XYZ file of C-alpha atoms in Angstrom:
659
model
C -18.699 67.557 -18.422
C -15.345 66.689 -21.704
C -13.786 65.481 -18.863
C -15.724 63.384 -16.539
C -16.520 61.901 -20.784
C -12.972 61.378 -21.975
C -11.700 60.367 -19.074
C -14.928 57.585 -18.545
C -13.703 56.968 -22.111
C -10.005 55.763 -20.673
C -11.233 53.638 -17.939
C -13.214 51.393 -20.782
C -9.931 50.881 -22.702
C -8.420 50.233 -19.950
C -10.388 48.166 -18.927
C -10.924 45.881 -22.182
C -6.864 46.066 -22.659
C -6.617 44.666 -19.237
C -8.783 41.995 -20.019
C -7.743 41.198 -23.926
C -4.484 40.523 -22.223
C -6.152 38.137 -19.255
C -7.828 36.387 -21.837
C -5.114 36.214 -24.313
C -2.805 34.603 -21.429
C -5.186 32.109 -20.012
C -7.746 31.198 -23.316
C -7.570 27.299 -23.921
C -5.199 26.326 -27.600
C -7.107 26.533 -30.482
C -6.542 23.371 -30.866
C -5.848 19.770 -29.367
C -3.292 17.728 -30.586
C -2.071 14.177 -30.178
C 0.237 11.524 -30.835
C -0.987 9.557 -33.490
C -2.828 6.402 -32.582
C -2.389 6.410 -28.794
C -4.214 9.527 -27.901
C -1.989 11.013 -26.103
C -1.218 14.964 -26.306
C 1.443 16.064 -28.062
C 3.119 19.758 -26.953
C 5.942 21.562 -28.317
C 4.824 19.249 -31.817
C 6.493 20.427 -35.511
C 5.092 22.676 -36.876
C 4.242 24.619 -33.672
C 5.152 27.942 -34.145
C 6.901 29.015 -31.342
C 8.671 25.163 -31.350
C 11.616 26.505 -32.316
C 12.556 28.928 -29.773
C 14.476 26.254 -26.580
C 12.699 26.308 -23.889
C 13.563 28.160 -20.532
C 12.231 27.987 -17.329
C 11.569 32.007 -16.394
C 13.267 30.020 -12.414
C 10.190 32.293 -11.108
C 11.535 33.022 -6.918
C 8.107 32.599 -6.175
C 7.521 28.938 -7.348
C 10.374 27.997 -4.024
C 7.372 28.533 -2.156
C 5.317 26.202 -3.013
C 4.357 22.971 -1.159
C 5.526 19.715 -0.963
C 2.875 17.335 -0.822
C 2.724 13.895 -0.334
C -1.268 13.650 -0.662
C -0.850 14.435 -4.743
C -2.479 12.014 -6.904
C -1.173 10.126 -9.855
C -0.299 11.038 -12.843
C -2.438 10.103 -15.010
C 0.662 9.324 -17.934
C 3.588 11.088 -17.712
C 6.610 12.391 -20.570
C 8.903 13.423 -21.504
C 10.204 16.121 -23.906
C 14.331 16.660 -25.653
C 14.573 20.801 -25.569
C 15.907 21.436 -28.700
C 19.592 22.563 -28.872
C 20.108 22.052 -24.777
C 21.514 18.143 -24.291
C 21.873 19.410 -20.358
C 17.792 19.389 -19.388
C 14.724 17.105 -19.978
C 10.814 18.084 -19.918
C 8.783 16.053 -17.479
C 5.414 16.502 -18.467
C 2.378 14.616 -15.633
C -0.921 14.721 -17.066
C -3.902 14.657 -14.598
C -7.831 14.822 -14.146
C -8.727 18.624 -13.675
C -11.619 16.384 -11.182
C -7.832 15.179 -8.611
C -6.120 18.310 -8.624
C -7.838 22.051 -9.699
C -4.473 23.497 -8.681
C -1.488 24.846 -10.409
C 1.172 23.646 -9.655
C 2.479 21.038 -7.327
C 5.490 20.398 -6.031
C 8.007 16.859 -4.846
C 10.406 16.866 -2.718
C 13.113 14.295 -4.960
C 16.575 13.226 -3.325
C 16.183 16.904 -1.336
C 15.374 19.313 -4.557
C 11.858 20.899 -4.223
C 10.931 20.073 -8.482
C 7.512 22.544 -9.386
C 5.674 21.203 -12.134
C 3.099 24.360 -13.080
C 0.704 24.706 -15.524
C 0.200 28.293 -16.065
C 0.692 28.507 -19.198
C 4.631 30.735 -18.318
C 7.769 29.179 -18.383
C 8.069 25.671 -19.920
C 4.897 25.019 -19.679
C 3.234 25.250 -23.142
C -1.276 25.720 -22.333
C -2.321 26.879 -18.526
C -5.237 24.943 -17.267
C -5.148 21.677 -19.226
C -4.852 19.082 -16.539
C 0.118 18.492 -18.636
C 1.931 20.116 -15.821
C 4.975 20.938 -16.035
C 8.743 21.171 -15.387
C 12.182 21.278 -16.155
C 15.172 19.421 -14.365
C 18.787 18.869 -15.667
C 19.795 15.535 -16.670
C 22.704 14.205 -19.654
C 20.261 13.971 -22.481
C 22.267 11.342 -24.305
C 22.462 8.529 -21.389
C 19.247 9.561 -20.837
C 18.113 7.519 -23.904
C 20.701 4.897 -22.977
C 18.482 3.766 -20.661
C 15.576 3.957 -22.113
C 17.311 2.177 -25.722
C 18.278 -1.008 -23.550
C 14.524 -0.684 -21.791
C 13.027 -0.556 -25.130
C 14.470 -3.693 -26.262
C 14.394 -5.521 -22.586
C 10.794 -5.409 -24.453
C 11.204 -5.517 -27.408
C 12.934 -9.165 -27.294
C 10.562 -10.719 -23.824
C 8.669 -13.178 -25.131
C 6.487 -12.054 -21.667
C 4.257 -9.510 -21.551
C 4.182 -7.343 -17.520
C 0.593 -6.913 -15.852
C -0.578 -4.038 -15.242
C -2.500 -3.423 -11.550
C -4.785 -0.005 -11.115
C -4.321 -0.556 -7.097
C -4.245 -4.016 -6.349
C -6.227 -5.619 -9.226
C -4.383 -6.577 -11.947
C -6.200 -5.078 -15.544
C -7.016 -6.462 -18.102
C -6.204 -7.577 -20.371
C -2.557 -7.229 -19.749
C -0.907 -4.346 -21.949
C 1.271 -5.054 -24.027
C 4.804 -4.889 -24.367
C 5.905 -2.976 -27.682
C 2.988 -0.291 -26.450
C 5.485 0.771 -23.378
C 8.468 1.745 -25.287
C 10.116 5.225 -26.402
C 9.465 5.819 -29.509
C 13.042 7.317 -29.525
C 13.015 9.242 -33.107
C 10.170 10.992 -32.657
C 12.038 12.360 -28.924
C 14.608 13.099 -31.096
C 12.179 15.953 -33.572
C 11.231 16.993 -29.536
C 8.000 15.836 -28.816
C 6.632 15.114 -25.819
C 5.992 11.310 -25.718
C 4.862 9.102 -23.084
C 7.000 6.853 -21.060
C 3.968 6.157 -18.737
C 4.485 2.264 -19.016
C 8.038 1.933 -20.279
C 9.494 0.324 -16.126
C 5.820 -2.011 -16.994
C 9.281 -5.181 -16.245
C 8.643 -8.821 -17.209
C 11.437 -10.420 -15.609
C 10.165 -14.109 -14.021
C 9.446 -12.996 -10.569
C 9.623 -15.978 -8.873
C 13.287 -15.200 -7.549
C 12.181 -12.323 -6.087
C 9.058 -13.116 -4.460
C 10.437 -15.881 -2.271
C 14.034 -13.845 -1.911
C 12.908 -10.488 -0.764
C 9.666 -9.834 -0.674
C 6.961 -12.673 1.271
C 10.417 -15.375 3.021
C 8.528 -18.549 3.942
C 11.403 -21.450 2.998
C 12.208 -23.154 6.480
C 15.185 -22.568 5.784
C 14.862 -19.454 6.794
C 11.476 -18.758 9.315
C 13.305 -22.356 10.847
C 16.909 -21.413 11.404
C 17.963 -22.656 13.894
C 20.535 -19.607 14.785
C 17.953 -17.250 14.215
C 15.231 -18.862 15.308
C 13.499 -20.894 18.582
C 11.205 -24.255 18.013
C 9.835 -24.463 22.395
C 7.883 -28.426 20.861
C 11.767 -29.539 20.062
C 12.792 -26.948 22.978
C 15.741 -26.040 19.539
C 17.395 -23.415 17.841
C 18.782 -20.088 19.608
C 16.156 -18.338 21.310
C 16.661 -14.674 21.760
C 18.097 -15.289 17.713
C 18.032 -12.373 15.756
C 13.399 -13.358 14.743
C 11.450 -15.353 18.495
C 9.441 -14.167 19.589
C 10.875 -13.699 22.738
C 13.428 -11.111 20.327
C 10.980 -9.652 20.192
C 8.299 -9.142 22.266
C 11.908 -7.386 24.202
C 12.714 -5.347 21.618
C 8.700 -3.809 21.882
C 8.422 -4.173 25.465
C 12.086 -2.350 26.266
C 11.919 1.863 26.657
C 15.455 2.126 26.612
C 17.645 0.305 23.825
C 20.879 0.467 26.700
C 19.096 -1.065 29.712
C 16.626 -3.856 27.870
C 13.583 -4.973 29.371
C 14.633 -8.191 32.149
C 12.276 -11.285 30.946
C 10.655 -10.449 34.448
C 9.493 -7.713 32.349
C 9.091 -9.705 29.057
C 6.530 -11.777 30.773
C 4.232 -9.018 32.576
C 4.866 -7.177 28.480
C 3.331 -10.200 27.007
C 0.500 -10.623 29.507
C -1.119 -7.612 29.551
C -0.922 -8.626 26.972
C -3.043 -11.900 26.072
C -5.498 -10.978 28.925
C -7.245 -8.002 26.570
C -9.071 -11.041 25.726
C -10.036 -12.718 29.244
C -12.411 -9.743 29.605
C -15.080 -7.702 28.422
C -13.674 -3.517 26.587
C -15.588 -1.783 25.236
C -13.508 0.838 22.457
C -15.095 2.993 20.358
C -17.784 2.614 21.596
C -18.101 -1.677 20.110
C -18.885 -3.835 22.943
C -15.863 -6.201 21.849
C -16.161 -9.630 23.799
C -14.231 -11.327 25.030
C -13.066 -14.752 24.846
C -11.729 -16.898 27.897
C -10.443 -19.745 25.613
C -7.696 -17.429 26.021
C -6.321 -18.654 29.499
C -7.234 -22.517 28.829
C -5.280 -22.583 24.895
C -2.252 -20.084 25.705
C -1.614 -18.367 29.093
C -2.530 -21.599 31.894
C -0.592 -23.677 29.818
C 2.778 -21.940 29.440
C 2.381 -20.674 33.269
C 2.265 -24.707 34.652
C 5.506 -25.003 31.032
C 6.827 -22.793 32.889
C 6.154 -22.516 36.731
C 8.060 -26.159 36.106
C 11.078 -25.851 34.713
C 11.772 -23.030 36.952
C 10.026 -20.609 36.587
C 8.465 -18.010 39.875
C 4.895 -17.844 40.274
C 3.173 -16.340 37.761
C 6.165 -15.575 35.725
C 5.685 -17.030 32.011
C 9.443 -18.625 31.005
C 9.509 -17.103 26.842
C 11.618 -21.070 26.076
C 7.659 -21.874 26.423
C 6.335 -19.560 23.815
C 4.004 -21.158 21.357
C 4.307 -20.049 18.540
C 5.938 -21.004 15.452
C 7.405 -18.786 12.516
C 5.863 -18.003 9.453
C 7.564 -15.516 7.780
C 10.217 -12.566 7.164
C 7.432 -9.671 4.377
C 9.044 -6.926 3.274
C 6.349 -4.508 2.261
C 8.474 -1.674 0.708
C 5.037 -1.274 -1.493
C 2.922 0.769 1.735
C 5.143 3.172 1.311
C 3.948 6.611 1.610
C 4.329 9.850 -0.990
C 7.062 11.854 -1.141
C 9.934 9.790 0.243
C 8.355 10.230 3.374
C 9.428 6.590 5.218
C 10.173 2.818 4.007
C 6.827 1.026 4.608
C 7.113 -1.484 7.179
C 8.545 -4.424 7.554
C 6.706 -7.155 8.185
C 7.020 -10.246 10.849
C 4.427 -12.939 11.337
C 4.071 -16.052 13.033
C 1.368 -18.078 13.951
C -0.643 -19.849 17.575
C 1.215 -24.366 18.209
C -1.666 -26.090 20.722
C -1.061 -26.240 24.272
C 0.248 -30.418 23.093
C 2.535 -29.268 20.637
C 0.859 -31.496 17.781
C -0.546 -28.916 15.641
C -0.607 -25.718 15.154
C -3.877 -23.317 16.087
C -5.670 -21.003 13.352
C -4.748 -18.067 15.209
C -1.550 -15.729 12.862
C 0.178 -12.909 15.143
C 1.510 -10.360 12.917
C 4.674 -7.951 14.413
C 3.966 -4.790 11.389
C 7.180 -1.895 12.297
C 7.126 0.921 10.701
C 11.025 1.508 8.586
C 12.472 4.350 9.953
C 13.738 6.118 6.755
C 13.144 8.517 4.699
C 14.495 10.620 1.358
C 15.591 9.426 -1.806
C 18.231 7.856 -1.309
C 18.138 5.996 2.230
C 15.034 4.460 0.959
C 16.267 3.134 -2.704
C 19.196 1.812 -0.771
C 16.975 -0.891 1.317
C 15.157 -1.482 -0.847
C 18.367 -3.036 -2.695
C 18.785 -4.525 0.255
C 16.462 -6.720 -0.286
C 16.518 -6.307 -3.938
C 20.568 -8.205 -2.846
C 18.878 -10.964 -1.047
C 17.450 -12.304 -4.395
C 21.307 -13.428 -5.727
C 22.269 -15.231 -2.208
C 22.033 -18.619 -1.691
C 17.591 -19.291 0.044
C 18.548 -19.573 3.772
C 22.532 -19.348 3.352
C 24.627 -18.381 6.645
C 25.486 -15.338 3.480
C 22.088 -14.971 3.314
C 20.405 -15.184 6.480
C 22.995 -12.850 8.057
C 21.877 -10.156 5.390
C 18.541 -10.249 6.223
C 18.342 -10.061 9.904
C 21.203 -7.068 8.725
C 17.889 -5.427 7.805
C 15.488 -6.720 10.194
C 18.023 -4.546 12.201
C 16.912 -1.832 11.212
C 13.598 -2.425 12.906
C 12.954 -4.594 15.478
C 15.105 -2.909 17.405
C 14.465 -1.011 19.953
C 16.197 2.370 19.984
C 15.064 1.809 15.972
C 12.492 4.408 15.900
C 13.200 6.754 19.567
C 10.083 9.011 18.949
C 7.942 6.252 18.978
C 6.958 4.603 22.462
C 9.576 2.663 23.988
C 11.762 3.599 21.150
C 10.055 0.974 18.588
C 9.996 0.638 15.090
C 6.686 -1.228 15.811
C 3.892 0.715 14.054
C 1.336 -2.153 15.488
C 0.836 -5.447 16.729
C -2.312 -7.078 14.670
C -4.168 -10.847 15.346
C -6.448 -12.368 12.570
C -8.060 -15.650 14.639
C -10.839 -17.977 15.093
C -9.004 -20.531 17.941
C -9.969 -18.711 21.007
C -13.466 -18.184 19.732
C -17.027 -19.671 20.976
C -18.616 -21.889 18.705
C -20.501 -19.679 16.522
C -16.664 -19.689 14.839
C -16.030 -16.385 13.985
C -12.936 -15.227 12.951
C -11.504 -12.660 14.408
C -8.873 -9.189 14.684
C -8.192 -7.283 17.154
C -5.218 -4.424 16.550
C -3.025 -3.337 19.146
C -0.694 -0.205 19.656
C 1.869 0.617 22.187
C 0.879 2.714 24.969
C 3.345 5.560 25.704
C 1.814 6.115 28.507
C 1.507 2.591 30.248
C 4.409 1.141 27.846
C 2.213 -1.911 27.155
C 0.055 -3.035 24.395
C -3.187 -0.745 24.420
C -5.994 -2.850 22.108
C -6.841 -1.016 19.992
C -9.633 -0.026 16.824
C -9.215 -1.149 13.515
C -8.522 0.164 10.708
C -10.747 1.292 8.029
C -13.302 -0.555 9.272
C -16.696 0.362 10.616
C -18.588 -1.422 14.186
C -19.792 -5.160 13.111
C -23.582 -3.372 13.253
C -23.064 -1.829 10.306
C -22.356 -4.377 7.837
C -25.898 -5.850 9.173
C -27.179 -6.290 5.291
C -30.698 -5.223 6.695
C -32.449 -2.129 6.512
C -31.705 -0.235 9.675
C -30.983 3.014 11.407
C -26.911 1.930 11.259
C -26.714 0.314 7.644
C -28.116 4.034 6.614
C -25.882 5.203 7.480
C -23.369 3.293 6.647
C -24.860 3.832 3.105
C -24.776 7.660 4.120
C -20.901 8.251 4.280
C -20.297 5.359 0.886
C -21.971 8.236 -1.016
C -20.407 10.992 0.015
C -17.158 9.242 0.190
C -17.510 8.641 -3.406
C -15.115 10.086 -4.947
C -12.297 9.379 -1.643
C -12.951 5.532 -2.235
C -12.044 5.524 -5.309
C -9.302 7.812 -5.107
C -8.365 4.990 -2.151
C -7.699 8.464 -0.182
C -10.799 8.031 3.205
C -10.093 6.870 6.140
C -12.832 5.699 8.129
C -13.071 8.796 11.531
C -14.379 7.848 14.543
C -17.037 9.668 14.295
C -19.714 9.732 11.525
C -22.988 12.419 12.087
C -22.293 12.446 15.208
C -22.366 8.732 15.707
C -19.153 6.000 16.406
C -18.598 4.453 12.999
C -14.827 3.422 12.955
C -14.846 -0.569 14.851
C -13.533 -1.700 18.312
C -12.956 -4.962 16.691
C -13.653 -6.741 13.056
C -15.269 -9.992 12.258
C -15.035 -12.573 8.867
C -18.139 -14.238 9.458
C -18.977 -18.439 7.967
C -17.970 -18.631 5.384
C -15.165 -16.653 4.024
C -14.792 -17.915 0.729
C -16.129 -20.002 -2.566
C -18.715 -19.491 -5.357
C -21.753 -19.205 -4.176
C -21.067 -15.374 -4.040
C -23.054 -12.946 -2.448
C -22.915 -15.294 0.984
C -19.230 -15.297 1.442
C -17.812 -12.348 4.009
C -18.307 -8.797 2.467
C -19.596 -5.331 3.186
C -22.345 -3.689 1.847
C -25.967 -1.691 2.747
C -28.683 -3.721 1.318
C -30.581 -4.418 -2.068
C -31.104 -1.448 -4.009
C -35.077 -2.203 -2.418
C -34.031 -0.471 -0.373
C -32.835 3.030 -2.057
C -31.167 4.258 1.475
C -30.011 1.212 2.584
C -28.510 0.283 -0.747
C -24.957 1.576 -2.147
C -25.841 2.848 -5.901
C -22.183 2.685 -6.594
C -20.670 -1.003 -7.412
C -17.494 0.372 -7.156
C -16.987 2.488 -4.489
C -18.905 -0.430 -2.317
C -16.052 -3.557 -3.501
C -13.914 -0.625 -2.549
C -14.487 0.368 0.435
C -14.955 -4.006 1.623
C -12.009 -4.777 0.696
C -10.030 -2.144 2.244
C -11.906 -3.628 5.312
C -10.217 -6.518 7.204
C -12.988 -8.371 7.459
C -13.818 -7.903 3.501
C -9.127 -8.325 2.316
C -9.601 -12.060 4.287
C -13.251 -13.405 3.132
C -14.855 -12.938 -0.154
C -13.243 -9.650 -1.998
C -10.161 -11.594 -2.848
C -11.611 -15.146 -2.035
C -9.535 -15.474 0.953
C -10.121 -18.307 3.579
C -9.428 -16.321 6.201
C -5.229 -16.348 6.260
C -3.212 -15.086 3.511
C -0.324 -16.633 5.496
C -1.474 -18.984 6.146
C -0.804 -21.407 9.372
C 0.922 -24.572 10.124
C 3.009 -27.039 12.445
C 7.353 -26.900 12.852
C 9.190 -28.471 9.749
C 5.452 -27.486 7.297
C 6.323 -24.174 5.119
C 3.033 -21.990 5.320
C 0.825 -21.223 2.337
C -0.196 -18.208 0.890
C -3.584 -16.702 -0.738
C -5.034 -16.587 -3.646
C -4.978 -12.938 -3.339
C -1.145 -13.305 -2.524
C 0.377 -15.646 -5.797
C -2.354 -15.927 -8.433
C -3.132 -18.851 -7.393
C -6.223 -20.387 -5.094
C -5.680 -20.801 -1.239
C -7.125 -23.214 0.746
C -10.752 -23.632 3.179
C -13.070 -23.252 -0.418
C -11.103 -20.306 -2.281
C -11.704 -19.478 -5.638
C -10.607 -19.525 -8.446
C -13.335 -18.404 -11.103
C -10.855 -18.340 -14.418
C -10.596 -21.692 -13.769
C -6.813 -21.287 -14.629
C -3.575 -21.958 -12.173
C -1.634 -22.002 -15.209
C -2.261 -17.870 -15.291
C -0.960 -16.029 -12.281
C -3.909 -14.266 -12.004
C -6.618 -14.835 -9.019
C -9.985 -14.557 -10.339
C -13.019 -13.331 -8.176
C -16.032 -12.933 -8.637
C -17.530 -9.395 -6.746
C -18.647 -10.605 -3.788
C -21.866 -8.557 -3.311
C -22.653 -10.557 -7.471
C -22.883 -7.324 -8.276
C -23.758 -5.717 -11.203
C -27.281 -7.414 -10.926
C -27.509 -8.302 -13.978
C -23.625 -9.114 -15.003
C -22.119 -9.352 -12.444
C -17.905 -8.225 -12.564
C -14.727 -10.166 -12.375
C -10.900 -8.722 -11.468
C -7.672 -10.239 -10.454
C -5.121 -10.611 -8.322
C -1.395 -10.997 -8.116
C -0.204 -8.941 -4.992
C 2.985 -10.042 -5.121
C 3.109 -10.126 -8.930
C 2.567 -6.674 -7.783
C 4.819 -6.326 -5.394
C 8.236 -7.572 -6.838
C 7.110 -5.020 -10.101
C 7.381 -1.537 -7.660
C 10.301 -3.544 -5.860
C 12.163 -3.755 -9.057
C 10.965 -0.253 -10.204
C 12.410 1.309 -6.935
C 16.033 0.228 -7.197
C 16.575 0.039 -10.825
C 15.223 4.039 -11.025
C 18.195 6.360 -10.335
C 17.308 9.224 -7.720
C 17.139 12.524 -9.188
C 16.847 10.870 -12.574
C 13.688 11.321 -15.284
C 12.427 7.974 -14.730
C 13.021 7.526 -11.185
C 11.232 10.857 -10.581
C 8.459 9.137 -13.010
C 8.337 7.081 -10.772
C 7.532 9.344 -8.272
C 4.303 10.684 -10.290
C 3.122 7.738 -10.709
C 3.029 5.848 -7.408
C 0.683 6.062 -5.453
C -0.483 5.160 -2.076
C -1.631 2.418 -0.712
C -2.669 3.886 2.049
C -4.311 0.731 3.754
C -3.175 -2.722 5.865
C -3.226 -5.844 3.704
């Protein structure tokens, strides 16, 4: 009996000891400290009892098993901290909301090396489970201070304050340049200091925009060495940027045996004929638009036959398409240095009499087959370096072709259909529309089976019936999807599935209805449920409604951005394409309305397309080329493996959208 009692006592003591040790190890810090005047948490600040000892990572072997993920959320803030007595390492601390990440560890792949950030209160991490993830990296601290000081000076002496973006939207007000500086004195005192906004650059980006991001200058897109004028029959029909050459590379299955003229004709005719018949895509009926025959196919065949082509074969010399723009979309890269985003070519249709443009754009969207920090950064640097050359010069155009050849040529992506880097081919047109005058957007992929362009579902847009804006079963299902996925929509980590609740959901095509834009909200085109009078079909969260609509093809080409259908406007030969206000910050065409009535501030201000909240509709600002310029400059200016490059990786959030 005494033995049992003794054992029971020992057991109780053991349980108490285990609980005490566990509580002591995991308990939260007794007081929350903040860097004065910033609201940022202070880690290892002077006065902390263990601040006197150099921080040494435990080097636990099991950390190497933490998997690298390309879906980590973007950090809210990033801090750097000097380690006392150590000029060869630095601490990087990433702050996350617990609603976004619950794991104690996250890993990133930085230039081939894995870095594990931990929030377990061990090693370099101060407190467990406080949302502050810490990693110790090797770096020359003195060199880091020189770089930071130079950036501080750039911010301090600029007269232009940088715009700050969250997603695609400008945050009001623009941030104060001096608030972005890193406090070197606090850093030297071993305090954690924020570097969150350090790389919010302030330079004039006008040259970067038209040299390296959205190239529409006629000296490039109508360069006779690289392009072809099908009306005048001038230029180089086999130039690198012609409709013929791009289609020939898509139609080829082997770079050593490119498609013949007859095969290219068959490839293009098969694509054009998709508009001649009714299709069912993911159970949505996609009506025919037979005007494709009278406006494109037959006139093209007639001109080809008259010039000596075999009957029924298209001669690519008469391809009725004009190059509008060459576009760098490195901003669409995935997280984790998996790829380098996209490169794009945008063409518009020219009418059969060669007198005017048609409202019909064709967009070739190529994935860029680059991975790893060094390769992606080197690729981005090539685009950036174009800003140092004279736009449209022989040197510039040759350098640009060296870039575009990396994704346009057959053989650049051997594992993809036809060894092509094409992600998709998209169209946005009203030229083929029936009298109802509805703009339609379609998407095409290269089929791995037929090796031809095959029409497919659009991305992130449900079938047209789900946007009826009446209280019915379909709109109720849209509301349920939006409400069920609120967090993912706000974080832009969602997809629109082919099926939702056992019903076909993703659209086979997209419509943008008239009017696309204008100051008569909410008549402009947008996605919505119904009004609050119908709670079963009313999307309750205003932000969710807007972001979901913005991410659809039709919403982005309509009222959510005040865009008159096209972001790059179709024009005839000899005229430079104009751009949407969403891209430039200044109102575009077809009724686009800048709600701040200021064409000098570089901000396209848009009232919520659904007029929400009803009491005081929200206004949002856009200037996407400015956002892309900041992204490109930050990407090329952060050395791979450096603290600032790691910061960029931690804060980078893939757009997860196509526009």
